[in-house]
Amino acid sequence: MEFVDLKAQYERIAQDLNIRIDAVLRHCDFILGPEVHELEASLAINTGVRHAVGVANGTDALQLALMACDIGPGDAVFTTAFSFFATAEVIPLVGATPVFVDIDPETYNVDPALLDHQIGRVMDEGRLKPKAVIAVDLFGLPADYDRIERVCAERGVFLIEDAAQSFGARIGQRKAGSFGDLATTSFFPAKPLGCYGDGGAVFTNNDELASRIRSLRLHGKGEDKYDNVRVGVNSRLDTLQAAILLAKLNVFPDELERRENIAAAYSEALRQTCVVPIVPDGYCSSWAQYTIRIDSKIRDKVIGVMGSRGIPTNVYYRRPLHLQSAFAALGNHVGDFPIAERAASSVLSLPMHPYLSEEDLAEVTTALHEAKECTIA
Ligand SMILES: *Cc1c(COP(=O)(O)O)cnc(C)c1O
């Protein structure tokens, strides 16, 4: 059994995919070719935003978003204590200081009340200037944007949505990738919409921010490539990856539906014995991960038993961001963000992809029940 089965997807889309790839090999427009523009137009329509800009990966997308907002030394950027390292890594990369915020224990996303409190604390302290918030849609579930948007508007800071895991998710009719001043996503192969290498995108409704991102991804270009009006980076989405994504977009709505059905079946089977994921009313997750919570004392044993039966599991994430050694200089300690710490010690992600069969699903849930019983006994 695969944790994410890309081979099954390939077999389904192979014909379309090969036509798309072949077209690129024939026109040889490998950098910012026609497929990149076609994909950007599709992504914008799909997400319901004015601009989608293809970039090299999801980490660059975040860095470019911070650069477009002119964030640098002396600025505080607030983000969740519980995410993939890249979410916070980009903040010191542009010279700014990360300020972590604890999460909601049920959704694992940033807690809007604690966010407001942290921004207020940094303002009162006066050492750093609050400039932006990076909210993450962890495991594919959008963060609480009704409240986060209000906090950011009241505090006068930029809001960036890290939708690396949530492409395809929504709150009501509002799609992931459409929240905040800028949103970013990743097309890393294992994400809900993944390519065959690295890829990413930045989304915005703001014309000025969009044109800055387009310039920044191409060495700060002005009117043409050899007129450089700012210091940027080299971060373009490959034409080949765009072609691959166009083929995958055709099956994406169906894949989302399959993920939703698999998540529902998992929850039905596991509700009695584990803490299953919570999706608030009106929210739709893209189910990048199906993540349960079990007693931290038995987690590693359960992982071992599952593994011995050929069932892959993963822990996202074992170490919250404030306890990463790379951030030691920020002076955070164990106990600073207790909800994130508790999540890190108890979460467990199960195999999740659109091509998981009913038999696979039964095998996972049976093994999990048995693993829990034999570790408790
Ligand atoms: C994957 C991921 C990223 C980084 O995306 P890459 O394309 O791997 O650079 C950023 N944030 C989150 C939450 C992610 O899951």
mmCIF file of C-alpha atoms and ligand atoms in Angstrom:
data_model
loop_
_atom_site.group_PDB
_atom_site.id
_atom_site.type_symbol
_atom_site.label_atom_id
_atom_site.label_comp_id
_atom_site.label_asym_id
_atom_site.label_seq_id
_atom_site.Cartn_x
_atom_site.Cartn_y
_atom_site.Cartn_z
ATOM 1 C CA MET A 1 0.000 0.000 0.000
ATOM 2 C CA GLU A 2 1.228 3.510 -0.841
ATOM 3 C CA PHE A 3 0.867 6.526 1.450
ATOM 4 C CA VAL A 4 0.242 8.588 -1.712
ATOM 5 C CA ASP A 5 -0.234 6.548 -4.917
ATOM 6 C CA LEU A 6 1.038 8.582 -7.879
ATOM 7 C CA LYS A 7 1.300 5.516 -10.140
ATOM 8 C CA ALA A 8 -2.452 4.858 -10.061
ATOM 9 C CA GLN A 9 -3.076 8.485 -11.016
ATOM 10 C CA TYR A 10 -0.519 8.273 -13.833
ATOM 11 C CA GLU A 11 -2.221 5.243 -15.352
ATOM 12 C CA ARG A 12 -5.502 7.133 -15.408
ATOM 13 C CA ILE A 13 -4.168 10.302 -17.076
ATOM 14 C CA ALA A 14 -1.273 8.869 -19.132
ATOM 15 C CA GLN A 15 -2.781 9.500 -22.554
ATOM 16 C CA ASP A 16 -3.678 13.143 -21.960
ATOM 17 C CA LEU A 17 -0.422 13.706 -20.104
ATOM 18 C CA ASN A 18 1.743 12.364 -22.905
ATOM 19 C CA ILE A 19 0.005 14.583 -25.477
ATOM 20 C CA ARG A 20 0.627 17.598 -23.228
ATOM 21 C CA ILE A 21 4.296 16.748 -22.607
ATOM 22 C CA ASP A 22 4.872 15.969 -26.272
ATOM 23 C CA ALA A 23 3.559 19.404 -27.271
ATOM 24 C CA VAL A 24 6.145 21.086 -25.024
ATOM 25 C CA LEU A 25 8.988 18.928 -26.378
ATOM 26 C CA ARG A 26 7.971 20.020 -29.885
ATOM 27 C CA HIS A 27 7.568 23.779 -29.295
ATOM 28 C CA CYS A 28 10.679 23.989 -27.033
ATOM 29 C CA ASP A 29 9.384 27.056 -25.195
ATOM 30 C CA PHE A 30 10.596 25.629 -21.868
ATOM 31 C CA ILE A 31 10.692 28.798 -19.759
ATOM 32 C CA LEU A 32 7.377 30.638 -19.242
ATOM 33 C CA GLY A 33 5.949 28.952 -22.331
ATOM 34 C CA PRO A 34 2.276 28.916 -23.404
ATOM 35 C CA GLU A 35 1.314 26.146 -20.928
ATOM 36 C CA VAL A 36 2.383 28.355 -18.005
ATOM 37 C CA HIS A 37 0.030 31.106 -19.179
ATOM 38 C CA GLU A 38 -2.777 28.627 -19.854
ATOM 39 C CA LEU A 39 -2.326 27.114 -16.394
ATOM 40 C CA GLU A 40 -2.231 30.520 -14.694
ATOM 41 C CA ALA A 41 -5.534 31.433 -16.370
ATOM 42 C CA SER A 42 -7.114 28.111 -15.275
ATOM 43 C CA LEU A 43 -5.831 28.445 -11.719
ATOM 44 C CA ALA A 44 -7.182 31.986 -11.443
ATOM 45 C CA ILE A 45 -10.643 30.897 -12.630
ATOM 46 C CA ASN A 46 -10.534 27.793 -10.452
ATOM 47 C CA THR A 47 -9.668 29.799 -7.349
ATOM 48 C CA GLY A 48 -11.852 32.803 -8.141
ATOM 49 C CA VAL A 49 -9.031 35.362 -8.023
ATOM 50 C CA ARG A 50 -7.827 37.902 -10.597
ATOM 51 C CA HIS A 51 -4.206 36.723 -10.746
ATOM 52 C CA ALA A 52 -2.378 33.408 -10.436
ATOM 53 C CA VAL A 53 1.393 33.488 -10.967
ATOM 54 C CA GLY A 54 3.332 30.241 -11.456
ATOM 55 C CA VAL A 55 6.598 30.011 -9.492
ATOM 56 C CA ALA A 56 9.287 27.395 -8.833
ATOM 57 C CA ASN A 57 7.872 25.914 -5.579
ATOM 58 C CA GLY A 58 5.655 26.628 -2.601
ATOM 59 C CA THR A 59 8.497 27.948 -0.447
ATOM 60 C CA ASP A 60 9.517 30.506 -3.065
ATOM 61 C CA ALA A 61 5.838 31.449 -3.407
ATOM 62 C CA LEU A 62 5.816 32.408 0.286
ATOM 63 C CA GLN A 63 9.135 34.246 0.061
ATOM 64 C CA LEU A 64 7.948 36.190 -3.007
ATOM 65 C CA ALA A 65 4.718 37.106 -1.201
ATOM 66 C CA LEU A 66 6.743 38.564 1.697
ATOM 67 C CA MET A 67 9.032 40.395 -0.736
ATOM 68 C CA ALA A 68 6.031 41.842 -2.612
ATOM 69 C CA CYS A 69 4.784 43.267 0.717
ATOM 70 C CA ASP A 70 8.218 44.847 1.314
ATOM 71 C CA ILE A 71 8.792 42.892 4.507
ATOM 72 C CA GLY A 72 12.302 42.920 5.945
ATOM 73 C CA PRO A 73 14.491 43.663 8.982
ATOM 74 C CA GLY A 74 12.626 45.033 12.003
ATOM 75 C CA ASP A 75 9.307 43.534 10.873
ATOM 76 C CA ALA A 76 7.383 40.879 12.797
ATOM 77 C CA VAL A 77 5.566 38.191 10.797
ATOM 78 C CA PHE A 78 3.063 36.127 12.810
ATOM 79 C CA THR A 79 2.463 32.500 12.001
ATOM 80 C CA THR A 80 1.273 29.216 13.449
ATOM 81 C CA ALA A 81 3.566 27.168 15.667
ATOM 82 C CA PHE A 82 2.349 23.987 13.930
ATOM 83 C CA SER A 83 3.220 23.701 10.235
ATOM 84 C CA PHE A 84 5.856 22.538 7.789
ATOM 85 C CA PHE A 85 9.192 24.316 8.351
ATOM 86 C CA ALA A 86 8.975 26.307 5.072
ATOM 87 C CA THR A 87 6.054 28.397 6.395
ATOM 88 C CA ALA A 88 8.328 30.048 8.964
ATOM 89 C CA GLU A 89 11.676 29.597 7.191
ATOM 90 C CA VAL A 90 10.901 32.316 4.631
ATOM 91 C CA ILE A 91 10.451 34.942 7.367
ATOM 92 C CA PRO A 92 14.123 35.200 8.498
ATOM 93 C CA LEU A 93 15.104 34.598 4.875
ATOM 94 C CA VAL A 94 13.788 38.090 4.047
ATOM 95 C CA GLY A 95 15.311 39.476 7.266
ATOM 96 C CA ALA A 96 12.102 39.629 9.316
ATOM 97 C CA THR A 97 11.379 37.975 12.688
ATOM 98 C CA PRO A 98 8.899 35.087 13.078
ATOM 99 C CA VAL A 99 6.468 35.381 15.985
ATOM 100 C CA PHE A 100 4.631 32.138 16.649
ATOM 101 C CA VAL A 101 1.006 31.735 17.674
ATOM 102 C CA ASP A 102 -0.653 28.663 19.189
ATOM 103 C CA ILE A 103 -3.353 26.695 17.383
ATOM 104 C CA ASP A 104 -6.953 25.652 17.797
ATOM 105 C CA PRO A 105 -6.857 22.115 19.285
ATOM 106 C CA GLU A 106 -9.576 20.805 16.947
ATOM 107 C CA THR A 107 -8.608 22.231 13.543
ATOM 108 C CA TYR A 108 -4.813 22.521 14.154
ATOM 109 C CA ASN A 109 -4.984 25.952 12.478
ATOM 110 C CA VAL A 110 -3.915 29.250 14.049
ATOM 111 C CA ASP A 111 -6.206 30.472 16.848
ATOM 112 C CA PRO A 112 -7.521 33.933 15.814
ATOM 113 C CA ALA A 113 -7.905 35.174 19.418
ATOM 114 C CA LEU A 114 -4.335 34.177 20.295
ATOM 115 C CA LEU A 115 -3.166 35.761 17.024
ATOM 116 C CA ASP A 116 -4.741 39.069 17.995
ATOM 117 C CA HIS A 117 -3.180 38.803 21.441
ATOM 118 C CA GLN A 118 0.322 38.168 20.023
ATOM 119 C CA ILE A 119 0.069 41.129 17.616
ATOM 120 C CA GLY A 120 -1.023 43.350 20.512
ATOM 121 C CA ARG A 121 1.854 42.128 22.679
ATOM 122 C CA VAL A 122 4.467 42.857 19.977
ATOM 123 C CA MET A 123 2.928 46.318 19.389
ATOM 124 C CA ASP A 124 3.106 47.117 23.120
ATOM 125 C CA GLU A 125 6.681 45.876 23.307
ATOM 126 C CA GLY A 126 7.609 48.229 20.443
ATOM 127 C CA ARG A 127 10.783 46.392 19.411
ATOM 128 C CA LEU A 128 9.407 44.979 16.142
ATOM 129 C CA LYS A 129 6.815 46.334 13.730
ATOM 130 C CA PRO A 130 3.900 43.938 13.115
ATOM 131 C CA LYS A 131 3.709 43.639 9.330
ATOM 132 C CA ALA A 132 2.066 40.397 8.225
ATOM 133 C CA VAL A 133 0.365 37.157 9.190
ATOM 134 C CA ILE A 134 0.962 33.857 7.400
ATOM 135 C CA ALA A 135 -2.027 31.607 8.096
ATOM 136 C CA VAL A 136 -1.756 27.943 7.093
ATOM 137 C CA ASP A 137 -4.559 25.628 5.950
ATOM 138 C CA LEU A 138 -3.098 22.582 7.672
ATOM 139 C CA PHE A 139 -3.839 19.109 6.263
ATOM 140 C CA GLY A 140 -6.083 20.803 3.642
ATOM 141 C CA LEU A 141 -8.562 22.490 6.009
ATOM 142 C CA PRO A 142 -8.833 26.283 5.543
ATOM 143 C CA ALA A 143 -8.035 28.372 8.614
ATOM 144 C CA ASP A 144 -10.757 30.515 10.238
ATOM 145 C CA TYR A 145 -10.524 33.380 7.714
ATOM 146 C CA ASP A 146 -13.688 35.182 8.849
ATOM 147 C CA ARG A 147 -11.960 35.942 12.130
ATOM 148 C CA ILE A 148 -8.346 36.105 10.854
ATOM 149 C CA GLU A 149 -9.272 38.656 8.172
ATOM 150 C CA ARG A 150 -10.944 40.811 10.818
ATOM 151 C CA VAL A 151 -7.882 40.675 13.091
ATOM 152 C CA CYS A 152 -5.528 41.596 10.221
ATOM 153 C CA ALA A 153 -7.741 44.463 9.037
ATOM 154 C CA GLU A 154 -8.040 45.879 12.576
ATOM 155 C CA ARG A 155 -4.306 45.571 13.209
ATOM 156 C CA GLY A 156 -3.363 46.904 9.761
ATOM 157 C CA VAL A 157 -1.159 43.980 8.750
ATOM 158 C CA PHE A 158 -0.947 41.967 5.516
ATOM 159 C CA LEU A 159 -2.563 38.530 5.440
ATOM 160 C CA ILE A 160 -0.878 35.747 3.453
ATOM 161 C CA GLU A 161 -2.646 32.397 3.098
ATOM 162 C CA ASP A 162 -0.286 29.404 2.904
ATOM 163 C CA ALA A 163 -2.544 27.122 0.859
ATOM 164 C CA ALA A 164 0.249 24.636 0.047
ATOM 165 C CA GLN A 165 -1.902 21.797 1.405
ATOM 166 C CA SER A 166 -5.361 23.140 0.628
ATOM 167 C CA PHE A 167 -5.678 23.693 -3.119
ATOM 168 C CA GLY A 168 -9.266 22.642 -3.894
ATOM 169 C CA ALA A 169 -10.585 23.316 -0.372
ATOM 170 C CA ARG A 170 -13.160 26.001 0.423
ATOM 171 C CA ILE A 171 -15.226 27.839 3.011
ATOM 172 C CA GLY A 172 -18.728 28.148 1.563
ATOM 173 C CA GLN A 173 -18.122 29.312 -2.000
ATOM 174 C CA ARG A 174 -14.742 30.940 -1.195
ATOM 175 C CA LYS A 175 -11.858 28.809 -2.424
ATOM 176 C CA ALA A 176 -8.534 28.181 -0.716
ATOM 177 C CA GLY A 177 -6.033 30.439 -2.480
ATOM 178 C CA SER A 178 -8.457 33.376 -2.428
ATOM 179 C CA PHE A 179 -8.024 34.495 1.188
ATOM 180 C CA GLY A 180 -5.869 37.368 2.363
ATOM 181 C CA ASP A 181 -3.865 39.911 0.350
ATOM 182 C CA LEU A 182 -1.859 37.106 -1.221
ATOM 183 C CA ALA A 183 -2.134 33.321 -1.121
ATOM 184 C CA THR A 184 0.419 30.704 -2.067
ATOM 185 C CA THR A 185 0.311 27.058 -3.007
ATOM 186 C CA SER A 186 2.709 24.215 -3.760
ATOM 187 C CA PHE A 187 2.622 21.620 -6.547
ATOM 188 C CA PHE A 188 5.095 19.300 -4.786
ATOM 189 C CA PRO A 189 4.149 15.806 -6.051
ATOM 190 C CA ALA A 190 2.405 14.672 -2.835
ATOM 191 C CA LYS A 191 0.194 17.778 -2.464
ATOM 192 C CA PRO A 192 -3.491 17.533 -3.496
ATOM 193 C CA LEU A 193 -2.587 19.035 -6.907
ATOM 194 C CA GLY A 194 0.995 17.963 -7.534
ATOM 195 C CA CYS A 195 3.296 18.048 -10.556
ATOM 196 C CA TYR A 196 6.275 15.781 -11.379
ATOM 197 C CA GLY A 197 8.889 17.902 -9.667
ATOM 198 C CA ASP A 198 8.780 21.244 -7.891
ATOM 199 C CA GLY A 199 6.187 23.895 -8.612
ATOM 200 C CA GLY A 200 4.090 26.542 -6.907
ATOM 201 C CA ALA A 201 1.865 29.564 -7.422
ATOM 202 C CA VAL A 202 0.958 32.900 -5.875
ATOM 203 C CA PHE A 203 -2.642 34.175 -5.991
ATOM 204 C CA THR A 204 -3.929 37.703 -5.491
ATOM 205 C CA ASN A 205 -6.781 40.044 -6.416
ATOM 206 C CA ASN A 206 -4.436 43.024 -6.134
ATOM 207 C CA ASP A 207 -3.090 44.181 -9.543
ATOM 208 C CA GLU A 208 -0.071 45.942 -8.043
ATOM 209 C CA LEU A 209 0.981 42.947 -5.899
ATOM 210 C CA ALA A 210 0.504 40.633 -8.909
ATOM 211 C CA SER A 211 2.758 42.733 -11.102
ATOM 212 C CA ARG A 212 5.393 42.817 -8.332
ATOM 213 C CA ILE A 213 5.305 39.015 -8.055
ATOM 214 C CA ARG A 214 5.666 38.682 -11.846
ATOM 215 C CA SER A 215 8.670 40.983 -11.710
ATOM 216 C CA LEU A 216 10.251 39.387 -8.608
ATOM 217 C CA ARG A 217 10.089 35.840 -10.024
ATOM 218 C CA LEU A 218 12.142 37.012 -13.024
ATOM 219 C CA HIS A 219 15.104 38.877 -11.485
ATOM 220 C CA GLY A 220 13.054 41.983 -10.739
ATOM 221 C CA LYS A 221 12.371 42.648 -14.390
ATOM 222 C CA GLY A 222 10.812 45.901 -15.547
ATOM 223 C CA GLU A 223 9.534 46.435 -19.086
ATOM 224 C CA ASP A 224 11.703 43.623 -20.410
ATOM 225 C CA LYS A 225 13.989 40.932 -19.084
ATOM 226 C CA TYR A 226 17.153 43.074 -19.292
ATOM 227 C CA ASP A 227 15.619 46.085 -17.568
ATOM 228 C CA ASN A 228 15.881 45.253 -13.839
ATOM 229 C CA VAL A 229 13.927 47.587 -11.595
ATOM 230 C CA ARG A 230 14.310 45.682 -8.300
ATOM 231 C CA VAL A 231 16.337 42.819 -6.862
ATOM 232 C CA GLY A 232 14.358 39.637 -7.381
ATOM 233 C CA VAL A 233 15.005 35.920 -7.726
ATOM 234 C CA ASN A 234 14.874 33.243 -10.409
ATOM 235 C CA SER A 235 11.662 31.396 -9.557
ATOM 236 C CA ARG A 236 9.592 30.354 -12.539
ATOM 237 C CA LEU A 237 7.256 27.407 -12.945
ATOM 238 C CA ASP A 238 8.656 25.107 -15.684
ATOM 239 C CA THR A 239 6.597 24.874 -18.860
ATOM 240 C CA LEU A 240 6.778 21.057 -18.607
ATOM 241 C CA GLN A 241 5.401 21.115 -15.063
ATOM 242 C CA ALA A 242 2.620 23.464 -16.174
ATOM 243 C CA ALA A 243 1.727 21.006 -18.983
ATOM 244 C CA ILE A 244 1.582 18.176 -16.433
ATOM 245 C CA LEU A 245 -0.624 20.227 -14.118
ATOM 246 C CA LEU A 246 -3.025 21.042 -16.987
ATOM 247 C CA ALA A 247 -3.521 17.310 -17.583
ATOM 248 C CA LYS A 248 -4.029 16.723 -13.854
ATOM 249 C CA LEU A 249 -6.542 19.581 -13.509
ATOM 250 C CA ASN A 250 -8.985 17.639 -15.715
ATOM 251 C CA VAL A 251 -9.345 14.878 -13.128
ATOM 252 C CA PHE A 252 -8.865 17.094 -10.063
ATOM 253 C CA PRO A 253 -12.577 17.723 -9.252
ATOM 254 C CA ASP A 254 -13.215 13.981 -9.319
ATOM 255 C CA GLU A 255 -10.124 13.357 -7.183
ATOM 256 C CA LEU A 256 -11.361 15.845 -4.588
ATOM 257 C CA GLU A 257 -14.674 14.015 -4.414
ATOM 258 C CA ARG A 258 -12.878 10.696 -3.943
ATOM 259 C CA ARG A 259 -10.746 12.154 -1.135
ATOM 260 C CA GLU A 260 -13.909 13.452 0.542
ATOM 261 C CA ASN A 261 -15.536 9.998 0.350
ATOM 262 C CA ILE A 262 -12.429 8.271 1.685
ATOM 263 C CA ALA A 263 -12.176 10.723 4.591
ATOM 264 C CA ALA A 264 -15.850 10.146 5.426
ATOM 265 C CA ALA A 265 -15.340 6.363 5.368
ATOM 266 C CA TYR A 266 -12.240 6.612 7.582
ATOM 267 C CA SER A 267 -14.106 8.759 10.121
ATOM 268 C CA GLU A 268 -17.070 6.399 10.141
ATOM 269 C CA ALA A 269 -14.799 3.436 10.893
ATOM 270 C CA LEU A 270 -12.538 5.159 13.425
ATOM 271 C CA ARG A 271 -14.830 7.521 15.337
ATOM 272 C CA GLN A 272 -15.323 5.091 18.225
ATOM 273 C CA THR A 273 -11.645 4.487 18.929
ATOM 274 C CA CYS A 274 -9.656 7.578 17.810
ATOM 275 C CA VAL A 275 -9.984 11.349 17.662
ATOM 276 C CA VAL A 276 -10.930 11.887 13.997
ATOM 277 C CA PRO A 277 -10.488 15.176 12.057
ATOM 278 C CA ILE A 278 -13.044 17.913 12.607
ATOM 279 C CA VAL A 279 -14.375 19.931 9.658
ATOM 280 C CA PRO A 280 -16.371 22.986 10.821
ATOM 281 C CA ASP A 281 -19.803 23.672 9.243
ATOM 282 C CA GLY A 282 -19.517 25.163 5.768
ATOM 283 C CA TYR A 283 -15.853 24.139 5.362
ATOM 284 C CA CYS A 284 -14.576 21.633 2.771
ATOM 285 C CA SER A 285 -11.101 20.177 3.199
ATOM 286 C CA SER A 286 -8.949 19.077 0.276
ATOM 287 C CA TRP A 287 -7.717 16.246 2.545
ATOM 288 C CA ALA A 288 -4.011 16.644 1.874
ATOM 289 C CA GLN A 289 -3.717 14.457 4.985
ATOM 290 C CA TYR A 290 -6.167 12.392 6.977
ATOM 291 C CA THR A 291 -4.848 12.935 10.482
ATOM 292 C CA ILE A 292 -6.088 11.285 13.650
ATOM 293 C CA ARG A 293 -4.925 11.816 17.213
ATOM 294 C CA ILE A 294 -3.965 8.974 19.534
ATOM 295 C CA ASP A 295 -2.408 8.746 22.983
ATOM 296 C CA SER A 296 1.188 9.941 22.661
ATOM 297 C CA LYS A 297 2.373 7.056 24.869
ATOM 298 C CA ILE A 298 1.279 4.445 22.317
ATOM 299 C CA ARG A 299 1.809 6.361 19.054
ATOM 300 C CA ASP A 300 5.224 4.990 18.139
ATOM 301 C CA LYS A 301 4.141 1.433 18.977
ATOM 302 C CA VAL A 302 1.052 1.802 16.773
ATOM 303 C CA ILE A 303 3.245 3.121 13.939
ATOM 304 C CA GLY A 304 5.502 0.075 14.368
ATOM 305 C CA VAL A 305 2.645 -2.425 14.305
ATOM 306 C CA MET A 306 1.072 -0.749 11.244
ATOM 307 C CA GLY A 307 4.457 -0.711 9.489
ATOM 308 C CA SER A 308 5.028 -4.401 10.146
ATOM 309 C CA ARG A 309 1.726 -5.052 8.326
ATOM 310 C CA GLY A 310 2.850 -3.016 5.335
ATOM 311 C CA ILE A 311 0.748 0.047 6.139
ATOM 312 C CA PRO A 312 2.615 3.342 5.820
ATOM 313 C CA THR A 313 1.821 6.166 8.250
ATOM 314 C CA ASN A 314 3.470 9.547 8.854
ATOM 315 C CA VAL A 315 3.667 12.099 11.637
ATOM 316 C CA TYR A 316 3.145 15.690 10.458
ATOM 317 C CA TYR A 317 4.793 17.219 12.481
ATOM 318 C CA ARG A 318 6.834 15.731 15.313
ATOM 319 C CA ARG A 319 8.383 19.028 16.326
ATOM 320 C CA PRO A 320 6.465 22.298 16.451
ATOM 321 C CA LEU A 321 8.143 25.246 14.739
ATOM 322 C CA HIS A 322 9.110 27.143 17.903
ATOM 323 C CA LEU A 323 11.177 24.140 19.041
ATOM 324 C CA GLN A 324 13.145 23.704 15.789
ATOM 325 C CA SER A 325 16.872 24.200 16.423
ATOM 326 C CA ALA A 326 17.071 26.633 13.482
ATOM 327 C CA PHE A 327 14.872 29.004 15.530
ATOM 328 C CA ALA A 328 16.695 28.558 18.848
ATOM 329 C CA ALA A 329 17.912 32.171 18.718
ATOM 330 C CA LEU A 330 14.295 33.377 18.985
ATOM 331 C CA GLY A 331 14.371 32.164 22.593
ATOM 332 C CA ASN A 332 11.180 30.084 22.604
ATOM 333 C CA HIS A 333 10.862 27.206 25.077
ATOM 334 C CA VAL A 334 8.971 23.979 25.705
ATOM 335 C CA GLY A 335 5.597 24.989 27.114
ATOM 336 C CA ASP A 336 5.326 28.254 25.160
ATOM 337 C CA PHE A 337 2.731 26.884 22.729
ATOM 338 C CA PRO A 338 1.221 23.926 24.579
ATOM 339 C CA ILE A 339 -1.567 23.128 22.123
ATOM 340 C CA ALA A 340 0.874 22.842 19.212
ATOM 341 C CA GLU A 341 3.174 20.733 21.403
ATOM 342 C CA ARG A 342 0.348 18.387 22.355
ATOM 343 C CA ALA A 343 -0.678 18.057 18.682
ATOM 344 C CA ALA A 344 2.924 17.277 17.693
ATOM 345 C CA SER A 345 3.076 14.444 20.194
ATOM 346 C CA SER A 346 -0.255 12.827 19.287
ATOM 347 C CA VAL A 347 -1.070 13.282 15.561
ATOM 348 C CA LEU A 348 -0.831 10.420 13.092
ATOM 349 C CA SER A 349 -1.566 10.655 9.361
ATOM 350 C CA LEU A 350 -2.987 7.638 7.517
ATOM 351 C CA PRO A 351 -2.611 6.723 3.830
ATOM 352 C CA MET A 352 -4.653 9.244 1.812
ATOM 353 C CA HIS A 353 -4.977 9.585 -1.956
ATOM 354 C CA PRO A 354 -7.875 9.450 -4.430
ATOM 355 C CA TYR A 355 -7.106 5.878 -5.535
ATOM 356 C CA LEU A 356 -7.225 4.187 -2.123
ATOM 357 C CA SER A 357 -9.536 1.159 -2.555
ATOM 358 C CA GLU A 358 -12.228 -0.006 -0.149
ATOM 359 C CA GLU A 359 -10.005 -3.000 0.643
ATOM 360 C CA ASP A 360 -7.056 -0.707 1.442
ATOM 361 C CA LEU A 361 -9.268 1.364 3.671
ATOM 362 C CA ALA A 362 -10.568 -1.679 5.544
ATOM 363 C CA GLU A 363 -7.020 -2.941 5.956
ATOM 364 C CA VAL A 364 -5.864 0.366 7.473
ATOM 365 C CA THR A 365 -8.748 0.681 9.907
ATOM 366 C CA THR A 366 -8.586 -2.971 10.998
ATOM 367 C CA ALA A 367 -4.835 -2.766 11.519
ATOM 368 C CA LEU A 368 -5.250 0.446 13.499
ATOM 369 C CA HIS A 369 -7.859 -1.117 15.800
ATOM 370 C CA GLU A 370 -5.692 -4.164 16.375
ATOM 371 C CA ALA A 371 -2.520 -2.122 16.825
ATOM 372 C CA LYS A 372 -4.234 -0.031 19.482
ATOM 373 C CA GLU A 373 -5.520 -3.112 21.307
ATOM 374 C CA CYS A 374 -2.193 -4.936 21.349
ATOM 375 C CA THR A 375 -0.270 -1.861 22.471
ATOM 376 C CA ILE A 376 -2.680 -1.182 25.319
ATOM 377 C CA ALA A 377 -2.665 -4.874 26.425
HETATM 378 C C1 LIG B 1 4.718 21.810 1.197
HETATM 379 C C2 LIG B 1 4.531 23.026 1.985
HETATM 380 C C3 LIG B 1 5.252 24.208 1.729
HETATM 381 C C4 LIG B 1 6.400 24.269 0.763
HETATM 382 O O1 LIG B 1 6.125 23.888 -0.534
HETATM 383 P P1 LIG B 1 7.337 23.396 -1.480
HETATM 384 O O2 LIG B 1 6.705 23.364 -2.836
HETATM 385 O O3 LIG B 1 7.777 22.064 -1.004
HETATM 386 O O4 LIG B 1 8.432 24.412 -1.396
HETATM 387 C C5 LIG B 1 4.933 25.335 2.463
HETATM 388 N N1 LIG B 1 3.991 25.319 3.409
HETATM 389 C C6 LIG B 1 3.300 24.202 3.703
HETATM 390 C C7 LIG B 1 2.250 24.254 4.770
HETATM 391 C C8 LIG B 1 3.559 23.018 3.021
HETATM 392 O O5 LIG B 1 2.874 21.906 3.332
#
